[in-house]
Amino acid sequence: MNRRHPERLTNERYLTLSSPFRIFKHEISVPIDVHWHEFYELALVVSGEGTHVLNGAPGPMRRGTMFLLSPADFHELIPDAGETLRLFNVIFTRQFLRDELYALLFHEPREYAFDFEERDMPPLVDACERLWTESREPGFGSDLLIQGSLERLLIELARRARTAHGGGGVRPQPGHPSIRRAIAYIERHFRDAISLSDVSSYAGLSAGHFSECFRAQVGSTFQSFLQQQRLRFAASLLTATTLPVTEICYASGFNTVSHFEKAFKSRFDASPRAYRQRRTLVTPPERSESDP
């Protein structure tokens, strides 16, 4: 069970300022190592079977499986023996989402994954094929068609996933646009040494006003929200990798091991090592390089 360090897939490597969206058609016949992204990722499996390990939790993957990942998530893909997973893979930046849709999707921490039935597949595949065609053969209004097709897929996934997990009736208030920008910034940079001053400046608000607006909209203080992002990420790393606790501490954005262990035990009622012993997964021996 000797895993490599989880790879971080960057915007600079996969996206450009002029193209904050890309779509791929992947065929995966060997496991894809655990990794995380600076961008958002939407995937739809069109054939094959395997296991999707999302934030350390394994789940079956088959035709119709769709999932959405934020920069706070990480995952690995493990095809079953003799299987080839074929999927559409869409990656995009926060700026590619309209504020209204971002508020609907990410107003609270949530994992979006759902297994669609065969009767639901034709319009989903059609939307992915449209994204593929418009991105490679752009024409009049292609940007709008791409945006509309992606939004349709995201909303359909969010509806089904929320209904399946008992959240179908929740409709958040749009909230302050500066706070939405701040949350997106935190999700991308929580592993770094960011401060209230950094984020309030990015949001264009004074530190005091930002703190008031953030707590009113998010329901927690900036520091608490930031720490929860780091702890969630650390818990997933403990489950899905064999990285040393010290390395996980720093990779998650904590400055000292003592603070990390104290905060972790307060949140999960167990030390990092005890949590890992309860939740560790068995890993297949062979791995391949990460794709987005």
PDB file of C-alpha atoms in Angstrom:
ATOM      1  CA  MET A   1       0.000   0.000   0.000  1.00  0.00           C
ATOM      2  CA  ASN A   2       2.715   2.400  -1.046  1.00  0.00           C
ATOM      3  CA  ARG A   3       0.990   5.310  -2.794  1.00  0.00           C
ATOM      4  CA  ARG A   4       2.632   8.240  -4.478  1.00  0.00           C
ATOM      5  CA  HIS A   5       1.970  11.768  -3.353  1.00  0.00           C
ATOM      6  CA  PRO A   6      -1.475  12.831  -4.684  1.00  0.00           C
ATOM      7  CA  GLU A   7      -0.999  15.013  -7.743  1.00  0.00           C
ATOM      8  CA  ARG A   8      -2.376  18.534  -7.912  1.00  0.00           C
ATOM      9  CA  LEU A   9      -3.715  19.346 -11.396  1.00  0.00           C
ATOM     10  CA  THR A  10      -3.364  23.063 -12.049  1.00  0.00           C
ATOM     11  CA  ASN A  11      -5.256  25.577 -14.140  1.00  0.00           C
ATOM     12  CA  GLU A  12      -2.004  26.523 -15.855  1.00  0.00           C
ATOM     13  CA  ARG A  13      -1.489  22.961 -17.063  1.00  0.00           C
ATOM     14  CA  TYR A  14      -4.996  22.247 -18.330  1.00  0.00           C
ATOM     15  CA  LEU A  15      -6.712  25.607 -18.935  1.00  0.00           C
ATOM     16  CA  THR A  16      -5.889  29.064 -20.292  1.00  0.00           C
ATOM     17  CA  LEU A  17      -7.191  32.554 -19.567  1.00  0.00           C
ATOM     18  CA  SER A  18      -8.821  32.630 -22.995  1.00  0.00           C
ATOM     19  CA  SER A  19     -10.324  29.157 -22.587  1.00  0.00           C
ATOM     20  CA  PRO A  20     -11.703  28.539 -19.064  1.00  0.00           C
ATOM     21  CA  PHE A  21     -13.451  25.367 -20.302  1.00  0.00           C
ATOM     22  CA  ARG A  22     -12.291  22.089 -21.875  1.00  0.00           C
ATOM     23  CA  ILE A  23     -13.902  18.734 -22.615  1.00  0.00           C
ATOM     24  CA  PHE A  24     -12.187  15.370 -23.035  1.00  0.00           C
ATOM     25  CA  LYS A  25     -13.243  11.879 -24.059  1.00  0.00           C
ATOM     26  CA  HIS A  26     -11.308   9.477 -21.856  1.00  0.00           C
ATOM     27  CA  GLU A  27     -10.805   5.729 -22.092  1.00  0.00           C
ATOM     28  CA  ILE A  28      -9.433   4.370 -18.819  1.00  0.00           C
ATOM     29  CA  SER A  29      -8.291   0.753 -18.553  1.00  0.00           C
ATOM     30  CA  VAL A  30      -5.844   1.085 -15.630  1.00  0.00           C
ATOM     31  CA  PRO A  31      -6.327   2.899 -12.307  1.00  0.00           C
ATOM     32  CA  ILE A  32      -5.886   6.670 -12.221  1.00  0.00           C
ATOM     33  CA  ASP A  33      -3.987   7.790  -9.139  1.00  0.00           C
ATOM     34  CA  VAL A  34      -5.561   9.889  -6.412  1.00  0.00           C
ATOM     35  CA  HIS A  35      -5.381  13.573  -7.386  1.00  0.00           C
ATOM     36  CA  TRP A  36      -7.070  16.920  -6.939  1.00  0.00           C
ATOM     37  CA  HIS A  37      -7.664  19.952  -9.146  1.00  0.00           C
ATOM     38  CA  GLU A  38      -7.566  23.727  -9.012  1.00  0.00           C
ATOM     39  CA  PHE A  39     -10.554  23.693 -11.371  1.00  0.00           C
ATOM     40  CA  TYR A  40     -14.050  22.179 -11.340  1.00  0.00           C
ATOM     41  CA  GLU A  41     -14.694  18.850 -13.039  1.00  0.00           C
ATOM     42  CA  LEU A  42     -17.882  17.222 -14.352  1.00  0.00           C
ATOM     43  CA  ALA A  43     -17.815  13.650 -15.673  1.00  0.00           C
ATOM     44  CA  LEU A  44     -20.357  11.295 -17.252  1.00  0.00           C
ATOM     45  CA  VAL A  45     -19.570   7.592 -17.691  1.00  0.00           C
ATOM     46  CA  VAL A  46     -20.901   6.218 -20.985  1.00  0.00           C
ATOM     47  CA  SER A  47     -19.603   2.640 -20.693  1.00  0.00           C
ATOM     48  CA  GLY A  48     -17.556   0.356 -18.495  1.00  0.00           C
ATOM     49  CA  GLU A  49     -17.606  -0.426 -14.786  1.00  0.00           C
ATOM     50  CA  GLY A  50     -15.305   0.353 -11.915  1.00  0.00           C
ATOM     51  CA  THR A  51     -14.913   2.180  -8.620  1.00  0.00           C
ATOM     52  CA  HIS A  52     -14.849   5.925  -8.007  1.00  0.00           C
ATOM     53  CA  VAL A  53     -13.121   6.883  -4.766  1.00  0.00           C
ATOM     54  CA  LEU A  54     -14.340  10.382  -3.913  1.00  0.00           C
ATOM     55  CA  ASN A  55     -12.711  12.040  -0.910  1.00  0.00           C
ATOM     56  CA  GLY A  56     -11.719   8.616   0.360  1.00  0.00           C
ATOM     57  CA  ALA A  57     -15.170   7.019  -0.003  1.00  0.00           C
ATOM     58  CA  PRO A  58     -15.496   4.310  -2.691  1.00  0.00           C
ATOM     59  CA  GLY A  59     -18.594   3.917  -4.828  1.00  0.00           C
ATOM     60  CA  PRO A  60     -19.514   1.895  -7.921  1.00  0.00           C
ATOM     61  CA  MET A  61     -19.106   3.509 -11.321  1.00  0.00           C
ATOM     62  CA  ARG A  62     -21.044   2.405 -14.421  1.00  0.00           C
ATOM     63  CA  ARG A  63     -22.824   3.789 -17.470  1.00  0.00           C
ATOM     64  CA  GLY A  64     -24.880   6.720 -16.185  1.00  0.00           C
ATOM     65  CA  THR A  65     -22.630   7.674 -13.264  1.00  0.00           C
ATOM     66  CA  MET A  66     -22.138  11.439 -13.163  1.00  0.00           C
ATOM     67  CA  PHE A  67     -20.141  13.445 -10.645  1.00  0.00           C
ATOM     68  CA  LEU A  68     -19.055  17.027 -10.047  1.00  0.00           C
ATOM     69  CA  LEU A  69     -15.863  17.932  -8.190  1.00  0.00           C
ATOM     70  CA  SER A  70     -14.778  21.258  -6.726  1.00  0.00           C
ATOM     71  CA  PRO A  71     -11.175  22.278  -5.934  1.00  0.00           C
ATOM     72  CA  ALA A  72     -11.806  21.043  -2.383  1.00  0.00           C
ATOM     73  CA  ASP A  73     -12.359  17.449  -3.568  1.00  0.00           C
ATOM     74  CA  PHE A  74     -10.009  14.733  -4.755  1.00  0.00           C
ATOM     75  CA  HIS A  75     -10.595  11.331  -6.249  1.00  0.00           C
ATOM     76  CA  GLU A  76      -9.256   8.289  -8.049  1.00  0.00           C
ATOM     77  CA  LEU A  77     -10.745   6.074 -10.760  1.00  0.00           C
ATOM     78  CA  ILE A  78     -10.323   2.286 -10.686  1.00  0.00           C
ATOM     79  CA  PRO A  79     -11.740   0.274 -13.608  1.00  0.00           C
ATOM     80  CA  ASP A  80     -12.789  -3.289 -12.858  1.00  0.00           C
ATOM     81  CA  ALA A  81     -10.495  -6.037 -14.134  1.00  0.00           C
ATOM     82  CA  GLY A  82     -10.813  -6.333 -17.906  1.00  0.00           C
ATOM     83  CA  GLU A  83     -13.022  -3.218 -18.136  1.00  0.00           C
ATOM     84  CA  THR A  84     -12.422   0.055 -19.960  1.00  0.00           C
ATOM     85  CA  LEU A  85     -14.184   3.103 -18.565  1.00  0.00           C
ATOM     86  CA  ARG A  86     -15.300   5.542 -21.262  1.00  0.00           C
ATOM     87  CA  LEU A  87     -16.417   8.936 -20.084  1.00  0.00           C
ATOM     88  CA  PHE A  88     -16.879  12.559 -20.977  1.00  0.00           C
ATOM     89  CA  ASN A  89     -14.766  14.785 -18.763  1.00  0.00           C
ATOM     90  CA  VAL A  90     -15.485  18.531 -18.581  1.00  0.00           C
ATOM     91  CA  ILE A  91     -13.205  20.917 -16.687  1.00  0.00           C
ATOM     92  CA  PHE A  92     -13.841  24.614 -16.083  1.00  0.00           C
ATOM     93  CA  THR A  93     -12.952  27.508 -13.793  1.00  0.00           C
ATOM     94  CA  ARG A  94     -15.171  29.316 -11.293  1.00  0.00           C
ATOM     95  CA  GLN A  95     -15.421  32.245 -13.709  1.00  0.00           C
ATOM     96  CA  PHE A  96     -17.191  30.010 -16.226  1.00  0.00           C
ATOM     97  CA  LEU A  97     -20.183  29.623 -13.869  1.00  0.00           C
ATOM     98  CA  ARG A  98     -22.801  32.323 -13.548  1.00  0.00           C
ATOM     99  CA  ASP A  99     -23.102  33.641  -9.996  1.00  0.00           C
ATOM    100  CA  GLU A 100     -26.686  32.403  -9.686  1.00  0.00           C
ATOM    101  CA  LEU A 101     -25.718  28.845 -10.585  1.00  0.00           C
ATOM    102  CA  TYR A 102     -22.641  28.897  -8.374  1.00  0.00           C
ATOM    103  CA  ALA A 103     -24.809  29.976  -5.432  1.00  0.00           C
ATOM    104  CA  LEU A 104     -27.231  27.111  -6.085  1.00  0.00           C
ATOM    105  CA  LEU A 105     -24.503  24.493  -6.325  1.00  0.00           C
ATOM    106  CA  PHE A 106     -21.991  25.527  -3.690  1.00  0.00           C
ATOM    107  CA  HIS A 107     -23.786  27.488  -0.984  1.00  0.00           C
ATOM    108  CA  GLU A 108     -22.943  24.623   1.387  1.00  0.00           C
ATOM    109  CA  PRO A 109     -20.407  21.753   1.366  1.00  0.00           C
ATOM    110  CA  ARG A 110     -21.903  18.919  -0.679  1.00  0.00           C
ATOM    111  CA  GLU A 111     -20.770  16.038  -2.863  1.00  0.00           C
ATOM    112  CA  TYR A 112     -22.534  15.728  -6.198  1.00  0.00           C
ATOM    113  CA  ALA A 113     -22.685  12.210  -7.601  1.00  0.00           C
ATOM    114  CA  PHE A 114     -25.603  10.279  -9.056  1.00  0.00           C
ATOM    115  CA  ASP A 115     -26.258   7.137 -11.108  1.00  0.00           C
ATOM    116  CA  PHE A 116     -28.695   7.975 -13.898  1.00  0.00           C
ATOM    117  CA  GLU A 117     -30.928   5.274 -15.374  1.00  0.00           C
ATOM    118  CA  GLU A 118     -30.663   4.253 -19.021  1.00  0.00           C
ATOM    119  CA  ARG A 119     -33.849   6.162 -19.895  1.00  0.00           C
ATOM    120  CA  ASP A 120     -32.168   9.377 -18.707  1.00  0.00           C
ATOM    121  CA  MET A 121     -29.010   8.938 -20.764  1.00  0.00           C
ATOM    122  CA  PRO A 122     -29.907  10.160 -24.302  1.00  0.00           C
ATOM    123  CA  PRO A 123     -30.288  13.876 -23.403  1.00  0.00           C
ATOM    124  CA  LEU A 124     -27.208  13.759 -21.156  1.00  0.00           C
ATOM    125  CA  VAL A 125     -25.048  12.195 -23.852  1.00  0.00           C
ATOM    126  CA  ASP A 126     -26.482  14.617 -26.421  1.00  0.00           C
ATOM    127  CA  ALA A 127     -25.490  17.578 -24.214  1.00  0.00           C
ATOM    128  CA  CYS A 128     -21.954  16.195 -23.840  1.00  0.00           C
ATOM    129  CA  GLU A 129     -21.667  15.588 -27.578  1.00  0.00           C
ATOM    130  CA  ARG A 130     -22.798  19.168 -28.193  1.00  0.00           C
ATOM    131  CA  LEU A 131     -20.084  20.409 -25.827  1.00  0.00           C
ATOM    132  CA  TRP A 132     -17.553  18.281 -27.693  1.00  0.00           C
ATOM    133  CA  THR A 133     -18.614  19.477 -31.144  1.00  0.00           C
ATOM    134  CA  GLU A 134     -18.945  23.168 -30.276  1.00  0.00           C
ATOM    135  CA  SER A 135     -15.552  23.230 -28.559  1.00  0.00           C
ATOM    136  CA  ARG A 136     -13.806  21.684 -31.559  1.00  0.00           C
ATOM    137  CA  GLU A 137     -15.788  23.238 -34.406  1.00  0.00           C
ATOM    138  CA  PRO A 138     -16.835  26.623 -33.004  1.00  0.00           C
ATOM    139  CA  GLY A 139     -19.407  28.599 -34.920  1.00  0.00           C
ATOM    140  CA  PHE A 140     -21.812  31.463 -34.422  1.00  0.00           C
ATOM    141  CA  GLY A 141     -22.929  31.498 -30.767  1.00  0.00           C
ATOM    142  CA  SER A 142     -20.756  28.538 -29.727  1.00  0.00           C
ATOM    143  CA  ASP A 143     -19.852  30.135 -26.389  1.00  0.00           C
ATOM    144  CA  LEU A 144     -23.539  30.454 -25.492  1.00  0.00           C
ATOM    145  CA  LEU A 145     -24.327  26.903 -26.606  1.00  0.00           C
ATOM    146  CA  ILE A 146     -21.434  25.567 -24.534  1.00  0.00           C
ATOM    147  CA  GLN A 147     -22.545  27.533 -21.484  1.00  0.00           C
ATOM    148  CA  GLY A 148     -26.147  26.381 -21.863  1.00  0.00           C
ATOM    149  CA  SER A 149     -25.261  22.719 -22.368  1.00  0.00           C
ATOM    150  CA  LEU A 150     -22.952  22.687 -19.347  1.00  0.00           C
ATOM    151  CA  GLU A 151     -25.502  24.451 -17.144  1.00  0.00           C
ATOM    152  CA  ARG A 152     -28.163  21.939 -18.163  1.00  0.00           C
ATOM    153  CA  LEU A 153     -25.924  19.056 -17.102  1.00  0.00           C
ATOM    154  CA  LEU A 154     -24.985  20.701 -13.807  1.00  0.00           C
ATOM    155  CA  ILE A 155     -28.571  21.509 -12.860  1.00  0.00           C
ATOM    156  CA  GLU A 156     -29.787  18.016 -13.776  1.00  0.00           C
ATOM    157  CA  LEU A 157     -27.076  16.439 -11.630  1.00  0.00           C
ATOM    158  CA  ALA A 158     -27.738  18.815  -8.729  1.00  0.00           C
ATOM    159  CA  ARG A 159     -31.489  18.130  -8.811  1.00  0.00           C
ATOM    160  CA  ARG A 160     -31.068  14.364  -8.761  1.00  0.00           C
ATOM    161  CA  ALA A 161     -28.278  14.315  -6.188  1.00  0.00           C
ATOM    162  CA  ARG A 162     -30.070  16.701  -3.829  1.00  0.00           C
ATOM    163  CA  THR A 163     -33.341  14.754  -4.090  1.00  0.00           C
ATOM    164  CA  ALA A 164     -31.537  11.469  -3.462  1.00  0.00           C
ATOM    165  CA  HIS A 165     -29.918  12.915  -0.318  1.00  0.00           C
ATOM    166  CA  GLY A 166     -32.949  14.756   1.029  1.00  0.00           C
ATOM    167  CA  GLY A 167     -32.067  18.304  -0.061  1.00  0.00           C
ATOM    168  CA  GLY A 168     -34.321  18.743  -3.085  1.00  0.00           C
ATOM    169  CA  GLY A 169     -36.377  21.592  -1.688  1.00  0.00           C
ATOM    170  CA  VAL A 170     -33.548  23.864  -0.587  1.00  0.00           C
ATOM    171  CA  ARG A 171     -33.115  27.084  -2.555  1.00  0.00           C
ATOM    172  CA  PRO A 172     -30.428  29.375  -1.148  1.00  0.00           C
ATOM    173  CA  GLN A 173     -30.536  33.127  -1.312  1.00  0.00           C
ATOM    174  CA  PRO A 174     -28.084  34.558  -3.871  1.00  0.00           C
ATOM    175  CA  GLY A 175     -26.195  36.482  -1.193  1.00  0.00           C
ATOM    176  CA  HIS A 176     -23.496  39.103  -1.506  1.00  0.00           C
ATOM    177  CA  PRO A 177     -21.481  38.653  -4.747  1.00  0.00           C
ATOM    178  CA  SER A 178     -18.258  39.607  -2.950  1.00  0.00           C
ATOM    179  CA  ILE A 179     -18.769  36.764  -0.481  1.00  0.00           C
ATOM    180  CA  ARG A 180     -19.370  34.302  -3.302  1.00  0.00           C
ATOM    181  CA  ARG A 181     -16.071  35.413  -4.831  1.00  0.00           C
ATOM    182  CA  ALA A 182     -14.384  34.981  -1.456  1.00  0.00           C
ATOM    183  CA  ILE A 183     -15.715  31.442  -1.029  1.00  0.00           C
ATOM    184  CA  ALA A 184     -14.440  30.485  -4.473  1.00  0.00           C
ATOM    185  CA  TYR A 185     -11.046  31.968  -3.553  1.00  0.00           C
ATOM    186  CA  ILE A 186     -10.936  29.994  -0.285  1.00  0.00           C
ATOM    187  CA  GLU A 187     -11.865  26.758  -2.062  1.00  0.00           C
ATOM    188  CA  ARG A 188      -8.925  27.200  -4.403  1.00  0.00           C
ATOM    189  CA  HIS A 189      -6.355  28.487  -1.893  1.00  0.00           C
ATOM    190  CA  PHE A 190      -7.272  26.921   1.478  1.00  0.00           C
ATOM    191  CA  ARG A 191      -4.089  24.828   1.353  1.00  0.00           C
ATOM    192  CA  ASP A 192      -2.037  28.034   1.214  1.00  0.00           C
ATOM    193  CA  ALA A 193      -1.270  30.520   3.995  1.00  0.00           C
ATOM    194  CA  ILE A 194      -4.230  32.850   3.440  1.00  0.00           C
ATOM    195  CA  SER A 195      -5.520  35.375   5.959  1.00  0.00           C
ATOM    196  CA  LEU A 196      -8.695  37.349   6.595  1.00  0.00           C
ATOM    197  CA  SER A 197      -6.898  40.374   5.191  1.00  0.00           C
ATOM    198  CA  ASP A 198      -5.993  38.501   1.987  1.00  0.00           C
ATOM    199  CA  VAL A 199      -9.526  37.288   1.328  1.00  0.00           C
ATOM    200  CA  SER A 200     -11.329  40.493   2.313  1.00  0.00           C
ATOM    201  CA  SER A 201      -9.001  42.425   0.014  1.00  0.00           C
ATOM    202  CA  TYR A 202      -9.738  39.977  -2.813  1.00  0.00           C
ATOM    203  CA  ALA A 203     -13.459  40.432  -2.155  1.00  0.00           C
ATOM    204  CA  GLY A 204     -13.076  44.220  -2.234  1.00  0.00           C
ATOM    205  CA  LEU A 205     -14.358  44.782   1.315  1.00  0.00           C
ATOM    206  CA  SER A 206     -12.837  46.057   4.540  1.00  0.00           C
ATOM    207  CA  ALA A 207     -11.876  43.296   6.963  1.00  0.00           C
ATOM    208  CA  GLY A 208     -14.604  44.246   9.450  1.00  0.00           C
ATOM    209  CA  HIS A 209     -17.387  44.500   6.885  1.00  0.00           C
ATOM    210  CA  PHE A 210     -16.225  41.306   5.207  1.00  0.00           C
ATOM    211  CA  SER A 211     -16.344  39.399   8.514  1.00  0.00           C
ATOM    212  CA  GLU A 212     -19.915  40.549   9.182  1.00  0.00           C
ATOM    213  CA  CYS A 213     -21.127  39.740   5.663  1.00  0.00           C
ATOM    214  CA  PHE A 214     -19.332  36.393   5.600  1.00  0.00           C
ATOM    215  CA  ARG A 215     -20.831  35.203   8.875  1.00  0.00           C
ATOM    216  CA  ALA A 216     -24.320  36.371   7.889  1.00  0.00           C
ATOM    217  CA  GLN A 217     -24.189  34.585   4.534  1.00  0.00           C
ATOM    218  CA  VAL A 218     -22.189  31.449   5.343  1.00  0.00           C
ATOM    219  CA  GLY A 219     -23.270  30.891   8.942  1.00  0.00           C
ATOM    220  CA  SER A 220     -19.753  30.664  10.367  1.00  0.00           C
ATOM    221  CA  THR A 221     -16.727  32.874  10.802  1.00  0.00           C
ATOM    222  CA  PHE A 222     -14.071  33.106   8.116  1.00  0.00           C
ATOM    223  CA  GLN A 223     -11.532  31.252  10.269  1.00  0.00           C
ATOM    224  CA  SER A 224     -13.985  28.465  11.089  1.00  0.00           C
ATOM    225  CA  PHE A 225     -14.948  28.025   7.434  1.00  0.00           C
ATOM    226  CA  LEU A 226     -11.298  27.956   6.372  1.00  0.00           C
ATOM    227  CA  GLN A 227     -10.417  25.417   9.042  1.00  0.00           C
ATOM    228  CA  GLN A 228     -13.335  23.154   8.064  1.00  0.00           C
ATOM    229  CA  GLN A 229     -12.125  23.162   4.454  1.00  0.00           C
ATOM    230  CA  ARG A 230      -8.662  22.125   5.618  1.00  0.00           C
ATOM    231  CA  LEU A 231      -9.950  19.447   7.980  1.00  0.00           C
ATOM    232  CA  ARG A 232     -12.224  17.944   5.362  1.00  0.00           C
ATOM    233  CA  PHE A 233      -9.316  17.732   2.950  1.00  0.00           C
ATOM    234  CA  ALA A 234      -7.021  16.237   5.600  1.00  0.00           C
ATOM    235  CA  ALA A 235      -9.603  13.599   6.526  1.00  0.00           C
ATOM    236  CA  SER A 236      -9.866  12.529   2.908  1.00  0.00           C
ATOM    237  CA  LEU A 237      -6.078  12.320   2.552  1.00  0.00           C
ATOM    238  CA  LEU A 238      -5.879  10.177   5.678  1.00  0.00           C
ATOM    239  CA  THR A 239      -8.427   7.779   4.231  1.00  0.00           C
ATOM    240  CA  ALA A 240      -7.250   7.586   0.641  1.00  0.00           C
ATOM    241  CA  THR A 241      -3.439   7.780   0.966  1.00  0.00           C
ATOM    242  CA  THR A 242      -0.602   6.556   3.142  1.00  0.00           C
ATOM    243  CA  LEU A 243       1.048   9.966   3.444  1.00  0.00           C
ATOM    244  CA  PRO A 244       2.513  10.630   6.904  1.00  0.00           C
ATOM    245  CA  VAL A 245       0.313  12.652   9.251  1.00  0.00           C
ATOM    246  CA  THR A 246       2.912  15.424   9.337  1.00  0.00           C
ATOM    247  CA  GLU A 247       2.869  15.743   5.557  1.00  0.00           C
ATOM    248  CA  ILE A 248      -0.936  15.761   5.500  1.00  0.00           C
ATOM    249  CA  CYS A 249      -0.927  18.500   8.130  1.00  0.00           C
ATOM    250  CA  TYR A 250       1.116  20.838   5.953  1.00  0.00           C
ATOM    251  CA  ALA A 251      -0.513  19.773   2.664  1.00  0.00           C
ATOM    252  CA  SER A 252      -3.891  20.750   4.131  1.00  0.00           C
ATOM    253  CA  GLY A 253      -2.769  24.248   5.090  1.00  0.00           C
ATOM    254  CA  PHE A 254      -1.968  23.894   8.804  1.00  0.00           C
ATOM    255  CA  ASN A 255       1.190  25.480  10.181  1.00  0.00           C
ATOM    256  CA  THR A 256       1.872  23.163  13.130  1.00  0.00           C
ATOM    257  CA  VAL A 257       1.174  19.502  13.789  1.00  0.00           C
ATOM    258  CA  SER A 258      -0.040  20.225  17.326  1.00  0.00           C
ATOM    259  CA  HIS A 259      -2.710  22.656  16.093  1.00  0.00           C
ATOM    260  CA  PHE A 260      -3.724  20.249  13.333  1.00  0.00           C
ATOM    261  CA  GLU A 261      -4.102  17.295  15.702  1.00  0.00           C
ATOM    262  CA  LYS A 262      -6.077  19.339  18.229  1.00  0.00           C
ATOM    263  CA  ALA A 263      -8.436  20.744  15.581  1.00  0.00           C
ATOM    264  CA  PHE A 264      -8.841  17.343  13.930  1.00  0.00           C
ATOM    265  CA  LYS A 265      -9.739  15.589  17.169  1.00  0.00           C
ATOM    266  CA  SER A 266     -12.235  18.328  18.027  1.00  0.00           C
ATOM    267  CA  ARG A 267     -13.922  17.934  14.624  1.00  0.00           C
ATOM    268  CA  PHE A 268     -13.842  14.135  14.200  1.00  0.00           C
ATOM    269  CA  ASP A 269     -13.606  12.937  17.817  1.00  0.00           C
ATOM    270  CA  ALA A 270     -10.465  10.969  16.966  1.00  0.00           C
ATOM    271  CA  SER A 271      -6.799  11.644  16.398  1.00  0.00           C
ATOM    272  CA  PRO A 272      -5.627  11.636  12.763  1.00  0.00           C
ATOM    273  CA  ARG A 273      -3.947   8.241  13.242  1.00  0.00           C
ATOM    274  CA  ALA A 274      -7.014   6.688  14.874  1.00  0.00           C
ATOM    275  CA  TYR A 275      -9.235   8.116  12.152  1.00  0.00           C
ATOM    276  CA  ARG A 276      -6.996   6.567   9.485  1.00  0.00           C
ATOM    277  CA  GLN A 277      -7.069   3.163  11.166  1.00  0.00           C
ATOM    278  CA  ARG A 278     -10.877   3.200  11.099  1.00  0.00           C
ATOM    279  CA  ARG A 279     -11.241   4.403   7.526  1.00  0.00           C
ATOM    280  CA  THR A 280      -8.222   3.227   5.491  1.00  0.00           C
ATOM    281  CA  LEU A 281      -9.014   1.596   2.157  1.00  0.00           C
ATOM    282  CA  VAL A 282      -7.239  -1.302   0.478  1.00  0.00           C
ATOM    283  CA  THR A 283      -5.517  -0.084  -2.664  1.00  0.00           C
ATOM    284  CA  PRO A 284      -4.908  -1.972  -5.918  1.00  0.00           C
ATOM    285  CA  PRO A 285      -1.150  -2.259  -6.559  1.00  0.00           C
ATOM    286  CA  GLU A 286      -0.920  -0.815 -10.104  1.00  0.00           C
ATOM    287  CA  ARG A 287      -1.352   2.887 -10.794  1.00  0.00           C
ATOM    288  CA  SER A 288      -1.152   5.148 -13.820  1.00  0.00           C
ATOM    289  CA  GLU A 289      -0.507   8.821 -14.362  1.00  0.00           C
ATOM    290  CA  SER A 290      -3.371  11.182 -13.536  1.00  0.00           C
ATOM    291  CA  ASP A 291      -5.743  12.605 -16.112  1.00  0.00           C
ATOM    292  CA  PRO A 292      -8.144  15.431 -15.224  1.00  0.00           C
TER     293      PRO A 292
END
